[in-house]
Short mmCIF file of C-alpha atoms and ligand atoms in Angstrom, two decimals:
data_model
loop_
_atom_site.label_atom_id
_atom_site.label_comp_id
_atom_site.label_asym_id
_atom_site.label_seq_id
_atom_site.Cartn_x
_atom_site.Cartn_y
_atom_site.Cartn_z
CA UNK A 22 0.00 0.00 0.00
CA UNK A 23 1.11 3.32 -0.79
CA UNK A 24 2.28 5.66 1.88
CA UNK A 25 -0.88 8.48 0.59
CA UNK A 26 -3.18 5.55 0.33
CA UNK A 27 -2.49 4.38 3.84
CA UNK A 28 -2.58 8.56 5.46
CA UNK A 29 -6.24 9.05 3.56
CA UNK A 30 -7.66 5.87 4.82
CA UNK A 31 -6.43 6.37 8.49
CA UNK A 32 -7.52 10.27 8.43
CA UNK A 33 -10.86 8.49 7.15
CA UNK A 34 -10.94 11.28 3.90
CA UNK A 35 -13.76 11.45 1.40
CA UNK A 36 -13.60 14.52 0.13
CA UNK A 37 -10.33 15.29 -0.03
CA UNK A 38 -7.13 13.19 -0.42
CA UNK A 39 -3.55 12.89 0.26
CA UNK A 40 -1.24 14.13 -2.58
CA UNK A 41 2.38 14.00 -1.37
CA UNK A 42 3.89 12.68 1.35
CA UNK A 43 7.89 13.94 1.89
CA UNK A 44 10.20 13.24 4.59
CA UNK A 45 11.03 16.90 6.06
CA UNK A 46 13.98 17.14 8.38
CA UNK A 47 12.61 16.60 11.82
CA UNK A 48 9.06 15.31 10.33
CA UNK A 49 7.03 13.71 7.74
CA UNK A 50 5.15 16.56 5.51
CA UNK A 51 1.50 15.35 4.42
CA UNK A 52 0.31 17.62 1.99
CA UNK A 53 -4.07 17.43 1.21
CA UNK A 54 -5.58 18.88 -1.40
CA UNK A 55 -9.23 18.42 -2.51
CA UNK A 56 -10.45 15.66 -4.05
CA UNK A 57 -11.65 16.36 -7.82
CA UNK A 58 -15.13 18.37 -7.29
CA UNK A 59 -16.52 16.71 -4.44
CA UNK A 60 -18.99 18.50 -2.04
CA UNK A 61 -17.00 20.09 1.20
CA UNK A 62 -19.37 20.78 4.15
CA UNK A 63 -19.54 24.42 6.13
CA UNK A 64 -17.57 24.22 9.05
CA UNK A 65 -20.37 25.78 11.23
CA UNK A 66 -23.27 23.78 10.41
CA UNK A 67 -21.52 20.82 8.62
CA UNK A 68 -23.92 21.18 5.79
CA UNK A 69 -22.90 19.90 2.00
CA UNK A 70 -22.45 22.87 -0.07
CA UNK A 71 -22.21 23.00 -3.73
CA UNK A 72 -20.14 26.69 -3.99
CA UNK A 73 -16.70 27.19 -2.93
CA UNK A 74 -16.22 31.12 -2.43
CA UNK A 75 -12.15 31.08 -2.08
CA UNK A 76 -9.19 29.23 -1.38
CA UNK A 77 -7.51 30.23 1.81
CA UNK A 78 -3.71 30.62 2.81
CA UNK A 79 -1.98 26.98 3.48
CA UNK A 80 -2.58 26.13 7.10
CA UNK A 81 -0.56 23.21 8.90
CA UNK A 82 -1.75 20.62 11.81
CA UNK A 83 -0.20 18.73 14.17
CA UNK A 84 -0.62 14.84 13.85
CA UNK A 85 0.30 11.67 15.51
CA UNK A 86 3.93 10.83 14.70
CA UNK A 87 4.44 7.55 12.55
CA UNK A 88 7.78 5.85 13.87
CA UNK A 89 9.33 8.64 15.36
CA UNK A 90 8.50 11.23 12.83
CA UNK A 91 5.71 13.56 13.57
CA UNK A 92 3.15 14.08 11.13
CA UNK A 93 2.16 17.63 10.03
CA UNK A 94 -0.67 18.00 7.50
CA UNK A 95 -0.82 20.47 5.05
CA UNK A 96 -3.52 21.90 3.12
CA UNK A 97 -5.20 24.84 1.81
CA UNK A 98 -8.73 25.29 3.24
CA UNK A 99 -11.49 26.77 1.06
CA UNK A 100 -14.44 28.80 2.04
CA UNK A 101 -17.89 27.61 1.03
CA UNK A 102 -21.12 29.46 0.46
CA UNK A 103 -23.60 27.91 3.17
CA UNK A 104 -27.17 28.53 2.11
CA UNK A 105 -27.89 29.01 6.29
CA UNK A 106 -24.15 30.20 7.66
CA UNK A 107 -23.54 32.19 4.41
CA UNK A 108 -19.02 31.97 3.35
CA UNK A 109 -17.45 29.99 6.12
CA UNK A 110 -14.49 28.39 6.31
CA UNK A 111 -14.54 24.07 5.22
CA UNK A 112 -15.33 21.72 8.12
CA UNK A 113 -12.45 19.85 8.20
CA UNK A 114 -12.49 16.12 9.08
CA UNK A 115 -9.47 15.59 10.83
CA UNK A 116 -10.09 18.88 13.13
CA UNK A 117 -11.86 21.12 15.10
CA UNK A 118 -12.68 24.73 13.36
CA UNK A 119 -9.93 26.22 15.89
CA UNK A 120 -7.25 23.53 16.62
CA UNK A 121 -3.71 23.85 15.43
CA UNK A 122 -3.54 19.60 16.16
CA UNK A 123 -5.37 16.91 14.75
CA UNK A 124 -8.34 15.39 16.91
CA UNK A 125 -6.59 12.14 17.19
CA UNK A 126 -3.72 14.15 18.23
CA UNK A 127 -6.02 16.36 20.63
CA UNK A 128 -7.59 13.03 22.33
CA UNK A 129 -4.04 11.49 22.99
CA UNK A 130 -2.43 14.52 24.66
CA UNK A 131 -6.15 14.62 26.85
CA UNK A 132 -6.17 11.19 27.91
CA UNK A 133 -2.17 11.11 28.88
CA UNK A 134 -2.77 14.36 30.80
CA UNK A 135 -5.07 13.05 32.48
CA UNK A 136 -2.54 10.66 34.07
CA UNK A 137 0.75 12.81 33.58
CA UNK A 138 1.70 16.64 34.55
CA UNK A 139 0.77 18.79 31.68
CA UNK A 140 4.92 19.11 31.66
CA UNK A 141 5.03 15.84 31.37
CA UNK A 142 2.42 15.41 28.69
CA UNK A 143 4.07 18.14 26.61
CA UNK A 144 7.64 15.87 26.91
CA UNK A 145 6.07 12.85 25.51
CA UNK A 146 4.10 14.34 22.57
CA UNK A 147 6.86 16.88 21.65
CA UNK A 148 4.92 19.96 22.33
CA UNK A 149 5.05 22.87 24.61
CA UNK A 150 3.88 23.18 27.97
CA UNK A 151 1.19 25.76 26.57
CA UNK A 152 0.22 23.62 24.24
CA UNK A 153 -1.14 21.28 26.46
CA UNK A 154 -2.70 23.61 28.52
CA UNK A 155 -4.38 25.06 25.68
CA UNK A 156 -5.67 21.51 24.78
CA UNK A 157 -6.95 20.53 28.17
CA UNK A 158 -9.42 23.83 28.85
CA UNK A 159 -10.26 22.65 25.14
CA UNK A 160 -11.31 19.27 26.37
CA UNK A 161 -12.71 20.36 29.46
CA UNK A 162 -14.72 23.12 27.46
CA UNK A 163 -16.40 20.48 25.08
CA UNK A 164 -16.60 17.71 27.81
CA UNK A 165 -18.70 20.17 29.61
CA UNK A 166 -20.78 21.40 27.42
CA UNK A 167 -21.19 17.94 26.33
CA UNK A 168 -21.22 15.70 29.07
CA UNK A 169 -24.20 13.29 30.12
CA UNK A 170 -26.62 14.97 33.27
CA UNK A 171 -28.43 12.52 34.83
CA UNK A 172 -30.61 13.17 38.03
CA UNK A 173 -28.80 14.07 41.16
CA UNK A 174 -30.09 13.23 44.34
CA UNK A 175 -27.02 12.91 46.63
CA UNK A 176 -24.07 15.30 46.74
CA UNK A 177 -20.97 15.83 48.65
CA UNK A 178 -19.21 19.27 48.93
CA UNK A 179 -16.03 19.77 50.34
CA UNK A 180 -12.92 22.13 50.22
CA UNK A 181 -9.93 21.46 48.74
CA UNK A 182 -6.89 23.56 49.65
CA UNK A 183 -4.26 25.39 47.15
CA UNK A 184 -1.12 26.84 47.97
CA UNK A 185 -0.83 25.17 51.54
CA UNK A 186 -4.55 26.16 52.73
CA UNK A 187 -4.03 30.15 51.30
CA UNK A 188 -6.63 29.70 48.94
CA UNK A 189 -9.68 27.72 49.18
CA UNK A 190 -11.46 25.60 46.41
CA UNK A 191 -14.94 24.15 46.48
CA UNK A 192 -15.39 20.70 44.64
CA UNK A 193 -19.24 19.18 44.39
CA UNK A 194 -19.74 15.55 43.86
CA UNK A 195 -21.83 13.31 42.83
CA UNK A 196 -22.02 10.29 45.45
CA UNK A 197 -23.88 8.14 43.75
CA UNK A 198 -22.16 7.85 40.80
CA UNK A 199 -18.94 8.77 42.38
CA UNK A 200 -18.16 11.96 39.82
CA UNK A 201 -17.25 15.27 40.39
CA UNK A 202 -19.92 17.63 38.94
CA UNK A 203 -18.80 20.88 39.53
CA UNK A 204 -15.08 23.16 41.35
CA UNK A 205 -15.41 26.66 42.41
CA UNK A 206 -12.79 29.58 42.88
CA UNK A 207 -13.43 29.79 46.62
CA UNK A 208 -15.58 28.34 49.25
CA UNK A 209 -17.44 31.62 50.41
CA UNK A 210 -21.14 31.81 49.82
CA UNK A 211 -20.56 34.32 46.83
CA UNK A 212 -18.44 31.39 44.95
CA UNK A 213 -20.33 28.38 45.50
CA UNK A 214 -23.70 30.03 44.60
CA UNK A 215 -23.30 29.35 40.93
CA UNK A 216 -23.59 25.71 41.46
CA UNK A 217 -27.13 25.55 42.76
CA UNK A 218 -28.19 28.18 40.19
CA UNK A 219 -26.43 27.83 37.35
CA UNK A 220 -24.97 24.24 36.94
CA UNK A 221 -28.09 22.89 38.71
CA UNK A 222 -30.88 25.35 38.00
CA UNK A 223 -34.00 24.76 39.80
CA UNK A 224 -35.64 21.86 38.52
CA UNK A 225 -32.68 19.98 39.57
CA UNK A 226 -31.93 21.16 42.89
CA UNK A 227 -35.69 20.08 43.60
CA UNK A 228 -34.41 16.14 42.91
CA UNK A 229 -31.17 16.66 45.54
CA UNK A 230 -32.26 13.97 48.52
CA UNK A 231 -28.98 14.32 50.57
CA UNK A 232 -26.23 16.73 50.82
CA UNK A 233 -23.06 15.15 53.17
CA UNK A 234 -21.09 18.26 54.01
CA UNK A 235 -18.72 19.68 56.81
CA UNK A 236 -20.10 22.29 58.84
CA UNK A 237 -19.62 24.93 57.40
CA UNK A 238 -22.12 27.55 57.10
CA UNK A 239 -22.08 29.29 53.58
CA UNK A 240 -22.63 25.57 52.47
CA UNK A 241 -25.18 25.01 54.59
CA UNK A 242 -26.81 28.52 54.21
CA UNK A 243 -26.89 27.81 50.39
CA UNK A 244 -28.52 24.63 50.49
CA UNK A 245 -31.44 25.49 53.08
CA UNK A 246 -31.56 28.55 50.52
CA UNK A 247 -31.88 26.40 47.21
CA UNK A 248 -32.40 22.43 47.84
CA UNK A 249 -34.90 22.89 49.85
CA UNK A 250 -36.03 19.24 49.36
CA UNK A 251 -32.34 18.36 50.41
CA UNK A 252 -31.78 16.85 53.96
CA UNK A 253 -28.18 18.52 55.16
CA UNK A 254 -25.50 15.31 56.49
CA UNK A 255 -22.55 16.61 58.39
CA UNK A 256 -19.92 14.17 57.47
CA UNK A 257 -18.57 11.48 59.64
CA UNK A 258 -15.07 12.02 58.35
CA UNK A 259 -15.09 15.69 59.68
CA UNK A 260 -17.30 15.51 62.78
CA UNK A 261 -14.38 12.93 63.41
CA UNK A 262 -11.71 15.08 62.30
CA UNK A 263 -12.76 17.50 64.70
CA UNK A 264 -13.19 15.76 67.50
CA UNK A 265 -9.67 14.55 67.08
CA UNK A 266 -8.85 18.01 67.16
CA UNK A 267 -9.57 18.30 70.46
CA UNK A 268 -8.13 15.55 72.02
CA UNK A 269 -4.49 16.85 70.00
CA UNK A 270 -5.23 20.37 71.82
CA UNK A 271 -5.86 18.75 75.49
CA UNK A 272 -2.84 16.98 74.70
CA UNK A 273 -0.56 19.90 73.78
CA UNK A 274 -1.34 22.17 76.50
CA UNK A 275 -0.68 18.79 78.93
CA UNK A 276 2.27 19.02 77.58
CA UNK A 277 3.73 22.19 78.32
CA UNK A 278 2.43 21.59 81.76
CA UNK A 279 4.47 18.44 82.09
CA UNK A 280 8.32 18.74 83.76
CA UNK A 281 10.63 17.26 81.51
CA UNK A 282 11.27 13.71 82.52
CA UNK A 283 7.45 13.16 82.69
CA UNK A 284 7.35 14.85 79.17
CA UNK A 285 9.71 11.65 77.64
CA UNK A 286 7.05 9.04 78.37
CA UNK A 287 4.67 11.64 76.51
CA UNK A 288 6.85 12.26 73.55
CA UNK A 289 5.11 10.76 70.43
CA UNK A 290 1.80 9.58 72.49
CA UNK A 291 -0.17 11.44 69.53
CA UNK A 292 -1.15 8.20 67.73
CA UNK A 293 -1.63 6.40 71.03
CA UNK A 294 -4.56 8.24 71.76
CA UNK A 295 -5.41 9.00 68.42
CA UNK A 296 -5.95 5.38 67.41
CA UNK A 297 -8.94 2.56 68.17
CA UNK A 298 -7.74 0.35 71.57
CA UNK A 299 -7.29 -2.77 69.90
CA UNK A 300 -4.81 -1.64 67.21
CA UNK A 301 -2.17 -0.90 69.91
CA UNK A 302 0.74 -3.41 70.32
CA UNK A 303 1.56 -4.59 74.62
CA UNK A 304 4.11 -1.75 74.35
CA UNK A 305 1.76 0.75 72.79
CA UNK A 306 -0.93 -0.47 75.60
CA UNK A 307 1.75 -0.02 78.53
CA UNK A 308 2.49 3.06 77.07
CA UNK A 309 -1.21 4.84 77.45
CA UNK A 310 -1.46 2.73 80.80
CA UNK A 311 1.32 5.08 82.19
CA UNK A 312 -0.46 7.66 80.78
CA UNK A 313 -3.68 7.05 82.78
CA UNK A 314 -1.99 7.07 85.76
CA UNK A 315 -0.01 10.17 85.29
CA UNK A 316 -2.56 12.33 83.80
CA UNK A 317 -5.75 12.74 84.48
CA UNK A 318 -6.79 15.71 81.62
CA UNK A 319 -5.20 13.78 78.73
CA UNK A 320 -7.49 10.75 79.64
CA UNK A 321 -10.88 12.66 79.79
CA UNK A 322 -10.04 13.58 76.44
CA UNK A 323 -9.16 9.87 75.20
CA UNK A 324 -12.16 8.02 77.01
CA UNK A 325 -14.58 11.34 75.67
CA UNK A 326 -12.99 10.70 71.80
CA UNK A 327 -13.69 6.78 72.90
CA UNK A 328 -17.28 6.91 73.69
CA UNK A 329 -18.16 9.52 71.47
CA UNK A 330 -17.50 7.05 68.32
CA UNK A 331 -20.42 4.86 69.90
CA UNK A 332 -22.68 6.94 68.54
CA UNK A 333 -22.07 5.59 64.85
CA UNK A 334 -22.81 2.24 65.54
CA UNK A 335 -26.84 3.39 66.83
CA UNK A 336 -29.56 1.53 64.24
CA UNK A 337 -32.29 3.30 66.44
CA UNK A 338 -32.60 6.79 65.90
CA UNK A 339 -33.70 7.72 69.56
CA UNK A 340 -30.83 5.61 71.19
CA UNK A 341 -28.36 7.12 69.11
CA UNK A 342 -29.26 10.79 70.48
CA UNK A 343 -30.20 10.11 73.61
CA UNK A 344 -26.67 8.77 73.43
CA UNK A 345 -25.07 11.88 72.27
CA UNK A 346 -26.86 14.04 74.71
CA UNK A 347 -25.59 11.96 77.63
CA UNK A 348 -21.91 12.38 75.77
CA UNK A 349 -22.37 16.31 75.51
CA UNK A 350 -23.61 16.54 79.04
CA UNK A 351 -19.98 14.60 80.19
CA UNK A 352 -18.00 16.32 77.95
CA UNK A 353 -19.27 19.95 79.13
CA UNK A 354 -18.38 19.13 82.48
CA UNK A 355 -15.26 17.50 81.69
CA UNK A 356 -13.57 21.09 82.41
CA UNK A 357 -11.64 20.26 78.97
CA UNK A 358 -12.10 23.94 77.12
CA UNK A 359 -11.31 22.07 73.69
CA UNK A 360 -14.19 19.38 73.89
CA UNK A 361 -16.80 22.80 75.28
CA UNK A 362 -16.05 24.22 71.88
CA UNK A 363 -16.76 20.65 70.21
CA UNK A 364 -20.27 20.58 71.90
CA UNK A 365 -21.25 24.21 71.38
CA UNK A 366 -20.62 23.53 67.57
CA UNK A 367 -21.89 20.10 67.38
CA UNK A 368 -25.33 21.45 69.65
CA UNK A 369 -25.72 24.33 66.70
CA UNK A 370 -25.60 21.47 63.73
CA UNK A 371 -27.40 18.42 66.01
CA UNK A 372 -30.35 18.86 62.79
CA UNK A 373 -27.26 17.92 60.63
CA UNK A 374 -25.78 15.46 62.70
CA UNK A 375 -28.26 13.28 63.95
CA UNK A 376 -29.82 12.27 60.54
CA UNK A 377 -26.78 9.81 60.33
CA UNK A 378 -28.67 6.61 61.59
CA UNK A 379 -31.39 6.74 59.09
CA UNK A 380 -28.79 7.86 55.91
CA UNK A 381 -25.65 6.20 56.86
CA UNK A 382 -23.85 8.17 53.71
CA UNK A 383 -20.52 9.57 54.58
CA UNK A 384 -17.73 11.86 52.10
CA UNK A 385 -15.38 8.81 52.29
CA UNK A 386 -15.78 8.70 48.38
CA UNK A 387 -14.80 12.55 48.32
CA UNK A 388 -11.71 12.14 50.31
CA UNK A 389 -10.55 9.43 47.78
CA UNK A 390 -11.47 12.17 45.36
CA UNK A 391 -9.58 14.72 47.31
CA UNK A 392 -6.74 12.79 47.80
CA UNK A 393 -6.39 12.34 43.86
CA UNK A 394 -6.51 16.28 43.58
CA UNK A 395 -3.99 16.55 46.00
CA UNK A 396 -1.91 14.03 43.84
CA UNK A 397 -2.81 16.14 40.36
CA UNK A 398 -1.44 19.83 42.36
CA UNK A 399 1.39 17.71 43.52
CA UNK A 400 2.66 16.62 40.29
CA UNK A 401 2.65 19.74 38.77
CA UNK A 402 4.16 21.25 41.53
CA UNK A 403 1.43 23.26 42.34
CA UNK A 404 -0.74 25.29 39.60
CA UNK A 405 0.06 28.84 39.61
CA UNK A 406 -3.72 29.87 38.40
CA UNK A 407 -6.83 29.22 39.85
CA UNK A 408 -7.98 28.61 36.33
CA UNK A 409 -5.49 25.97 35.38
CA UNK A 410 -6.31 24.29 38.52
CA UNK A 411 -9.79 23.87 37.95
CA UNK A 412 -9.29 22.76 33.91
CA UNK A 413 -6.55 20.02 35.75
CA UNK A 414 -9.70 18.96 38.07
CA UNK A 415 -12.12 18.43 35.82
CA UNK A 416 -9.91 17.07 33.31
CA UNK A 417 -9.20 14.02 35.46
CA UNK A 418 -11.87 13.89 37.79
CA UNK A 419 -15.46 14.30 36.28
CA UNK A 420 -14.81 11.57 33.57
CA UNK A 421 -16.01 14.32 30.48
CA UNK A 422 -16.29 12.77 27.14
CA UNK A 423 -13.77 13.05 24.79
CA UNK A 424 -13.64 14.71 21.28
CA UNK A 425 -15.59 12.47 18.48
CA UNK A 426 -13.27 11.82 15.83
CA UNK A 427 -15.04 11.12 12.51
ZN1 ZN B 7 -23.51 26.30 7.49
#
């Protein structure tokens, strides 16, 4: 098979064909050229038309390389009279109106950026770093506007961090189907508002069941404010995170209390209290069992953290708060200041809280999801814009559809 033969049937050409194909330098040079008086289609509406208007300047695209020799197709696009669009440039059937690269080209450098730095995507397909960058807010652009929006009914937001907890993110996802559905700039009310009116709209905020969130109140506020249908979950994960919180803060100020010898047996004793009872090893055990008897304070706040975690296992909704009411009761007498502040803010969300025995949903799918975010910044050492950020997070996380290629 000829060399031509074999570049028209791959770039799946019908009205046009391959003429030449030369070996130039550091690639191979494919030039196109239309084929005898076949119909070319408007590039808006992709309708036949029967009228070319002009020939254009020679333009040049990026391709797949063949061996190790990139591909770079040449050609000379016409404009056609549209009946509807009126003179618009050709469609062309190995790219998009705008693109500078092949769509088979475009759809590699996507789907290897989606597991690569953009850096690290350019090194591998030859191109610069903008390149790439220009090609994933492509992809995200179309995968957006294109992507498949079935109902939502349970959502988890959370906040991801940038620039070492500077600058805030919000991310929205579907827990159902495990997929992110929408990031915003910031996590203030202001920021996150678009999502409920503009990604969502009404009609389907009015089909959100459950939304599992820390508490935090511009989330909170926007929910009550637009799903009103929506029963608000305060997270396991952070009610838990919080609560270890504490305990780390009795622990702390213990420990500047403590002389110095005492503060040896002490050293390190985060995990010990941090962690379930029957994880510790003997040494571990004696460890916290010299603990006990030293300090009183420090064990408040590990048998509070201890029987506070009960409260998950509750089936019955009435046990499970009469069992946190005991547990704030304790823990506002246990003269800890750290666990008073736990109970104020845990009293001021119970309506949030509580609903955990009957929904039993937690964010343990977002923190998965967070953690590969964290893993996407950390490759590329950090993303100096907001914007690129965001095109990086959707990109990998809210599984968009690629380009079609014809
Ligand atoms: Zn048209």
């Amino acid at each position: 098979m000829l060399i031509e033969t074999f570049i028209r049937k791959q770039l799946r050409l019908k009205a046009h064909t391959v003429t030449k194909v030369e070996e130039a330098g550091e690639c191979m040079r494919v030039h196109i050229d239309r084929l005898g008086q076949r119909l070319l289609r408007c590039g808006v509406c992709r309708r036949r038309c029967s009228q070319v208007h002009d020939i254009r300047k020679e333009r040049e695209w990026r391709d797949l390389s063949m061996r190790k020799l990139p591909l770079k197709l040449r050609y000379r696009p016409r404009r056609v009279e549209c009946p509807r669009c009126g003179v618009r440039v050709e469609d062309f059937p190995w790219a998009e109106p705008w693109a500078r690269v092949t769509t088979a080209l475009f759809n590699a450098v996507a789907m290897l950026a989606r597991e690569l730095s953009w850096q690290g995507t350019a090194r591998q397909y030859g191109l610069n770093w903008k390149s790439v960058a220009t090609i994933v807010k492509r992809a995200v652009e179309y995968g957006l506007r294109h992507r498949a929006r079935p109902t939502v009914r349970v959502i988890g937001m959370d906040e991801v961090s940038r620039r070492k907890g500077q600058v805030y993110l919000t991310v929205v996802y579907d827990l159902e189907r495990r997929v992110l559905l929408w990031v915003g700039g910031d996590r203030t009310e202001e920021a996150v508002k678009p999502f409920f009116t503009k990604e969502m709209g009404t009609r389907r905020c009015h089909t959100l069941r459950v939304v599992c969130m820390d508490m935090w109140a511009p989330y909170a506020n926007l929910v009550r404010e637009y799903a009103t249908h929506a029963q608000i979950l305060f997270d396991r994960f952070h009610i838990v995170k919080h609560l270890n919180e504490a305990v780390e803060e009795v622990r702390r100020s213990e420990m500047r209390r403590l002389s110095l010898k005492e503060r040896v047996v002490f050293k390190r004793s985060r995990w010990l209290l941090l962690k379930n009872p029957w994880n510790l090893n003997p040494g571990q055990k004696e460890r916290l069992s010299t603990l006990v008897r030293w300090n009183v304070p420090i064990v408040r706040a590990y048998y509070l953290k201890e029987s506070f975690q009960l409260f998950w296992d509750y089936k019955q909704c009435k046990r499970a708060e009469t069992h946190l009411q005991k547990w704030m009761t304790s823990a506002m007498r246990s003269r800890l200041d750290p666990f008073k502040r736990f109970v104020r803010m845990l009293r001021s969300h119970l309506d949030g809280v509580l609903p955990w025995t009957r929904i039993r949903l937690s964010n343990a799918a977002v923190e998965g999801m967070n953690n590969k975010i964290k893993s996407i910044s950390h490759r590329s050492f950090g993303f100096r814009t907001a914007t690129n950020f965001i095109a990086a997070i959707y990109h990998c996380c809210a599984r968009l559809p690629l380009l079609v290629e014809r």
